[in-house]
């Protein structure tokens, strides 16, 4: 018989809520804001863990040959989720900024030489997205990995030895038919087909008497935004070639798929 799950046990709250151990309290100093400092940074690391979890599936799906429609939908969904998480972690700075510089100085010296530069998960995210090591900006004339422990350094190097998401993307693009055939390019044919379907979708919304006026206006505005966003994709002039195809195709296809997933469910079938 299945044992009932209790909220606190499932979330391991006993461990989670006992994981904040201020250095100031350990030595008997009253530094109230150190608790905030710890919680904000622990929250960052939890969200970094989720981003890496999403990248695991994205990389698995992108590493398959072929990349199926279902896999592509998961990839777009996962990357959209990562995007939302990144917006959230940036917003956390608003909470951290409620701590004044003087409040920070109450305990900062107790944390030396620890630094956010030593966040392994953040470095793993950079590496797995495809940031080349030579583009990293050194801090105090030292490479990033010199600030890490040996075990973290080994983990970062292992991540750098495997294909990044950018590598997997380029390999996928190299397999896609973005070449000319019969005097017509896939790029332009794709653009014409999507614009045609978006325009037809707008006409269906306008002609459907069952749609309330407010909902009709909202859906038409969504379609107008989708058309504008899709048109911007083709305004790029950078046609750098990677693996025999345009680097811009990443922006083209992923932006297109994001546009589709942002439309009302009953409007997506035209794609």
GROMACS .gro file of N, CA and C in nm, residues 12-106:
model
  285
   12UNK      N    1   1.130   1.806   0.162
   12UNK     CA    2   1.248   1.798   0.249
   12UNK      C    3   1.271   1.931   0.321
   13UNK      N    4   1.162   1.986   0.374
   13UNK     CA    5   1.171   2.118   0.436
   13UNK      C    6   1.259   2.120   0.560
   14UNK      N    7   1.269   2.006   0.627
   14UNK     CA    8   1.357   2.004   0.743
   14UNK      C    9   1.501   2.031   0.702
   15UNK      N   10   1.543   1.974   0.590
   15UNK     CA   11   1.679   1.997   0.539
   15UNK      C   12   1.691   2.134   0.474
   16UNK      N   13   1.589   2.169   0.394
   16UNK     CA   14   1.595   2.294   0.319
   16UNK      C   15   1.600   2.416   0.412
   17UNK      N   16   1.513   2.418   0.512
   17UNK     CA   17   1.503   2.535   0.599
   17UNK      C   18   1.609   2.539   0.708
   18UNK      N   19   1.685   2.432   0.719
   18UNK     CA   20   1.796   2.433   0.815
   18UNK      C   21   1.931   2.452   0.744
   19UNK      N   22   1.924   2.487   0.614
   19UNK     CA   23   2.047   2.503   0.535
   19UNK      C   24   2.099   2.646   0.532
   20UNK      N   25   2.040   2.734   0.612
   20UNK     CA   26   2.086   2.873   0.619
   20UNK      C   27   2.164   2.889   0.750
   21UNK      N   28   2.294   2.897   0.740
   21UNK     CA   29   2.379   2.906   0.858
   21UNK      C   30   2.470   3.029   0.846
   22UNK      N   31   2.421   3.146   0.886
   22UNK     CA   32   2.500   3.270   0.874
   22UNK      C   33   2.632   3.260   0.950
   23UNK      N   34   2.738   3.305   0.885
   23UNK     CA   35   2.869   3.310   0.950
   23UNK      C   36   2.867   3.406   1.068
   24UNK      N   37   2.789   3.514   1.055
   24UNK     CA   38   2.784   3.613   1.162
   24UNK      C   39   2.725   3.553   1.290
   25UNK      N   40   2.620   3.471   1.274
   25UNK     CA   41   2.558   3.409   1.392
   25UNK      C   42   2.653   3.308   1.456
   26UNK      N   43   2.734   3.244   1.373
   26UNK     CA   44   2.825   3.142   1.426
   26UNK      C   45   2.928   3.202   1.521
   27UNK      N   46   2.966   3.329   1.494
   27UNK     CA   47   3.067   3.392   1.582
   27UNK      C   48   3.006   3.499   1.671
   28UNK      N   49   2.871   3.503   1.678
   28UNK     CA   50   2.805   3.592   1.772
   28UNK      C   51   2.791   3.736   1.730
   29UNK      N   52   2.791   3.763   1.597
   29UNK     CA   53   2.772   3.900   1.547
   29UNK      C   54   2.629   3.914   1.496
   30UNK      N   55   2.566   4.028   1.527
   30UNK     CA   56   2.430   4.053   1.481
   30UNK      C   57   2.433   4.119   1.343
   31UNK      N   58   2.419   4.035   1.238
   31UNK     CA   59   2.415   4.085   1.100
   31UNK      C   60   2.284   4.036   1.039
   32UNK      N   61   2.179   4.112   1.061
   32UNK     CA   62   2.043   4.070   1.024
   32UNK      C   63   2.030   4.030   0.877
   33UNK      N   64   2.094   4.106   0.787
   33UNK     CA   65   2.071   4.086   0.644
   33UNK      C   66   2.149   3.970   0.584
   34UNK      N   67   2.232   3.904   0.661
   34UNK     CA   68   2.303   3.789   0.605
   34UNK      C   69   2.206   3.676   0.570
   35UNK      N   70   2.096   3.664   0.644
   35UNK     CA   71   1.995   3.563   0.612
   35UNK      C   72   1.937   3.588   0.473
   36UNK      N   73   1.905   3.714   0.444
   36UNK     CA   74   1.854   3.748   0.311
   36UNK      C   75   1.958   3.713   0.204
   37UNK      N   76   2.083   3.747   0.229
   37UNK     CA   77   2.191   3.722   0.135
   37UNK      C   78   2.202   3.572   0.103
   38UNK      N   79   2.194   3.491   0.205
   38UNK     CA   80   2.204   3.346   0.185
   38UNK      C   81   2.084   3.293   0.107
   39UNK      N   82   1.963   3.333   0.146
   39UNK     CA   83   1.843   3.280   0.082
   39UNK      C   84   1.836   3.319  -0.066
   40UNK      N   85   1.870   3.443  -0.097
   40UNK     CA   86   1.868   3.486  -0.237
   40UNK      C   87   1.964   3.403  -0.320
   41UNK      N   88   2.084   3.380  -0.269
   41UNK     CA   89   2.182   3.304  -0.346
   41UNK      C   90   2.148   3.156  -0.352
   42UNK      N   91   2.089   3.102  -0.248
   42UNK     CA   92   2.044   2.963  -0.255
   42UNK      C   93   1.931   2.949  -0.357
   43UNK      N   94   1.843   3.050  -0.362
   43UNK     CA   95   1.735   3.047  -0.462
   43UNK      C   96   1.793   3.050  -0.603
   44UNK      N   97   1.898   3.132  -0.624
   44UNK     CA   98   1.966   3.133  -0.753
   44UNK      C   99   2.012   2.993  -0.790
   45UNK      N  100   2.077   2.926  -0.697
   45UNK     CA  101   2.132   2.794  -0.726
   45UNK      C  102   2.022   2.691  -0.755
   46UNK      N  103   1.908   2.703  -0.687
   46UNK     CA  104   1.796   2.614  -0.717
   46UNK      C  105   1.745   2.635  -0.859
   47UNK      N  106   1.734   2.762  -0.899
   47UNK     CA  107   1.689   2.790  -1.035
   47UNK      C  108   1.794   2.748  -1.138
   48UNK      N  109   1.922   2.762  -1.105
   48UNK     CA  110   2.027   2.714  -1.195
   48UNK      C  111   2.014   2.563  -1.213
   49UNK      N  112   1.982   2.493  -1.105
   49UNK     CA  113   1.963   2.348  -1.114
   49UNK      C  114   1.850   2.315  -1.210
   50UNK      N  115   1.741   2.392  -1.204
   50UNK     CA  116   1.629   2.368  -1.295
   50UNK      C  117   1.668   2.396  -1.440
   51UNK      N  118   1.746   2.502  -1.462
   51UNK     CA  119   1.792   2.532  -1.598
   51UNK      C  120   1.875   2.416  -1.653
   52UNK      N  121   1.966   2.365  -1.573
   52UNK     CA  122   2.048   2.252  -1.617
   52UNK      C  123   1.962   2.128  -1.642
   53UNK      N  124   1.858   2.111  -1.562
   53UNK     CA  125   1.764   2.001  -1.582
   53UNK      C  126   1.693   2.015  -1.716
   54UNK      N  127   1.653   2.136  -1.752
   54UNK     CA  128   1.589   2.160  -1.881
   54UNK      C  129   1.688   2.136  -1.995
   55UNK      N  130   1.813   2.179  -1.977
   55UNK     CA  131   1.913   2.161  -2.082
   55UNK      C  132   1.943   2.014  -2.107
   56UNK      N  133   1.931   1.931  -2.002
   56UNK     CA  134   1.951   1.786  -2.020
   56UNK      C  135   1.858   1.732  -2.127
   57UNK      N  136   1.729   1.768  -2.116
   57UNK     CA  137   1.632   1.716  -2.213
   57UNK      C  138   1.648   1.781  -2.350
   58UNK      N  139   1.675   1.911  -2.350
   58UNK     CA  140   1.695   1.981  -2.477
   58UNK      C  141   1.811   1.919  -2.553
   59UNK      N  142   1.922   1.894  -2.485
   59UNK     CA  143   2.039   1.836  -2.552
   59UNK      C  144   2.011   1.694  -2.600
   60UNK      N  145   1.937   1.618  -2.521
   60UNK     CA  146   1.901   1.482  -2.563
   60UNK      C  147   1.816   1.486  -2.690
   61UNK      N  148   1.716   1.574  -2.692
   61UNK     CA  149   1.629   1.585  -2.809
   61UNK      C  150   1.705   1.635  -2.931
   62UNK      N  151   1.792   1.734  -2.912
   62UNK     CA  152   1.867   1.790  -3.023
   62UNK      C  153   1.975   1.694  -3.074
   63UNK      N  154   2.019   1.602  -2.987
   63UNK     CA  155   2.122   1.508  -3.027
   63UNK      C  156   2.071   1.391  -3.108
   64UNK      N  157   1.937   1.378  -3.116
   64UNK     CA  158   1.879   1.267  -3.191
   64UNK      C  159   1.880   1.296  -3.341
   65UNK      N  160   1.883   1.192  -3.421
   65UNK     CA  161   1.873   1.205  -3.566
   65UNK      C  162   1.765   1.109  -3.615
   66UNK      N  163   1.654   1.161  -3.670
   66UNK     CA  164   1.624   1.304  -3.687
   66UNK      C  165   1.565   1.364  -3.560
   67UNK      N  166   1.552   1.497  -3.557
   67UNK     CA  167   1.482   1.566  -3.450
   67UNK      C  168   1.335   1.571  -3.489
   68UNK      N  169   1.253   1.496  -3.418
   68UNK     CA  170   1.112   1.484  -3.455
   68UNK      C  171   1.035   1.611  -3.419
   69UNK      N  172   0.913   1.621  -3.470
   69UNK     CA  173   0.828   1.735  -3.438
   69UNK      C  174   0.799   1.741  -3.288
   70UNK      N  175   0.774   1.625  -3.228
   70UNK     CA  176   0.748   1.622  -3.084
   70UNK      C  177   0.870   1.671  -3.006
   71UNK      N  178   0.989   1.628  -3.050
   71UNK     CA  179   1.112   1.670  -2.983
   71UNK      C  180   1.132   1.820  -2.999
   72UNK      N  181   1.102   1.873  -3.119
   72UNK     CA  182   1.118   2.016  -3.141
   72UNK      C  183   1.023   2.096  -3.052
   73UNK      N  184   0.903   2.045  -3.033
   73UNK     CA  185   0.809   2.113  -2.944
   73UNK      C  186   0.862   2.115  -2.801
   74UNK      N  187   0.921   2.004  -2.758
   74UNK     CA  188   0.979   1.999  -2.623
   74UNK      C  189   1.098   2.095  -2.612
   75UNK      N  190   1.178   2.103  -2.716
   75UNK     CA  191   1.295   2.192  -2.715
   75UNK      C  192   1.250   2.337  -2.698
   76UNK      N  193   1.153   2.378  -2.778
   76UNK     CA  194   1.104   2.516  -2.770
   76UNK      C  195   1.042   2.542  -2.633
   77UNK      N  196   0.966   2.445  -2.584
   77UNK     CA  197   0.903   2.460  -2.453
   77UNK      C  198   1.010   2.474  -2.344
   78UNK      N  199   1.112   2.391  -2.351
   78UNK     CA  200   1.218   2.397  -2.250
   78UNK      C  201   1.295   2.527  -2.254
   79UNK      N  202   1.326   2.575  -2.373
   79UNK     CA  203   1.400   2.700  -2.385
   79UNK      C  204   1.315   2.819  -2.342
   80UNK      N  205   1.186   2.814  -2.369
   80UNK     CA  206   1.097   2.919  -2.320
   80UNK      C  207   1.094   2.919  -2.167
   81UNK      N  208   1.096   2.800  -2.109
   81UNK     CA  209   1.097   2.792  -1.962
   81UNK      C  210   1.227   2.849  -1.907
   82UNK      N  211   1.339   2.817  -1.969
   82UNK     CA  212   1.468   2.873  -1.926
   82UNK      C  213   1.464   3.025  -1.934
   83UNK      N  214   1.405   3.077  -2.041
   83UNK     CA  215   1.394   3.222  -2.057
   83UNK      C  216   1.317   3.285  -1.942
   84UNK      N  217   1.205   3.222  -1.905
   84UNK     CA  218   1.125   3.275  -1.794
   84UNK      C  219   1.202   3.267  -1.662
   85UNK      N  220   1.276   3.159  -1.642
   85UNK     CA  221   1.356   3.147  -1.520
   85UNK      C  222   1.461   3.257  -1.514
   86UNK      N  223   1.526   3.285  -1.626
   86UNK     CA  224   1.628   3.389  -1.627
   86UNK      C  225   1.568   3.526  -1.595
   87UNK      N  226   1.447   3.552  -1.644
   87UNK     CA  227   1.381   3.678  -1.607
   87UNK      C  228   1.354   3.683  -1.457
   88UNK      N  229   1.318   3.570  -1.402
   88UNK     CA  230   1.288   3.564  -1.259
   88UNK      C  231   1.413   3.588  -1.175
   89UNK      N  232   1.526   3.525  -1.212
   89UNK     CA  233   1.645   3.540  -1.130
   89UNK      C  234   1.701   3.682  -1.139
   90UNK      N  235   1.681   3.747  -1.253
   90UNK     CA  236   1.722   3.888  -1.262
   90UNK      C  237   1.635   3.973  -1.169
   91UNK      N  238   1.505   3.942  -1.164
   91UNK     CA  239   1.414   4.018  -1.078
   91UNK      C  240   1.447   4.001  -0.931
   92UNK      N  241   1.514   3.890  -0.895
   92UNK     CA  242   1.552   3.869  -0.755
   92UNK      C  243   1.647   3.977  -0.704
   93UNK      N  244   1.716   4.042  -0.798
   93UNK     CA  245   1.808   4.148  -0.756
   93UNK      C  246   1.733   4.262  -0.687
   94UNK      N  247   1.606   4.280  -0.724
   94UNK     CA  248   1.527   4.386  -0.659
   94UNK      C  249   1.515   4.359  -0.509
   95UNK      N  250   1.502   4.231  -0.474
   95UNK     CA  251   1.493   4.195  -0.332
   95UNK      C  252   1.629   4.216  -0.265
   96UNK      N  253   1.734   4.172  -0.333
   96UNK     CA  254   1.867   4.185  -0.274
   96UNK      C  255   1.906   4.332  -0.254
   97UNK      N  256   1.856   4.418  -0.341
   97UNK     CA  257   1.890   4.560  -0.331
   97UNK      C  258   1.821   4.630  -0.215
   98UNK      N  259   1.732   4.560  -0.146
   98UNK     CA  260   1.676   4.618  -0.023
   98UNK      C  261   1.780   4.614   0.090
   99UNK      N  262   1.890   4.544   0.067
   99UNK     CA  263   2.001   4.542   0.162
   99UNK      C  264   2.097   4.656   0.125
  100UNK      N  265   2.122   4.744   0.218
  100UNK     CA  266   2.209   4.859   0.190
  100UNK      C  267   2.356   4.815   0.192
  101UNK      N  268   2.445   4.896   0.132
  101UNK     CA  269   2.588   4.864   0.139
  101UNK      C  270   2.639   4.849   0.282
  102UNK      N  271   2.587   4.932   0.373
  102UNK     CA  272   2.631   4.922   0.512
  102UNK      C  273   2.585   4.790   0.576
  103UNK      N  274   2.464   4.745   0.539
  103UNK     CA  275   2.416   4.616   0.589
  103UNK      C  276   2.506   4.503   0.540
  104UNK      N  277   2.550   4.515   0.416
  104UNK     CA  278   2.637   4.412   0.358
  104UNK      C  279   2.773   4.409   0.428
  105UNK      N  280   2.822   4.526   0.462
  105UNK     CA  281   2.953   4.533   0.527
  105UNK      C  282   2.953   4.471   0.666
  106UNK      N  283   2.833   4.453   0.723
  106UNK     CA  284   2.825   4.390   0.855
  106UNK      C  285   2.883   4.248   0.854
   0.00000   0.00000   0.00000
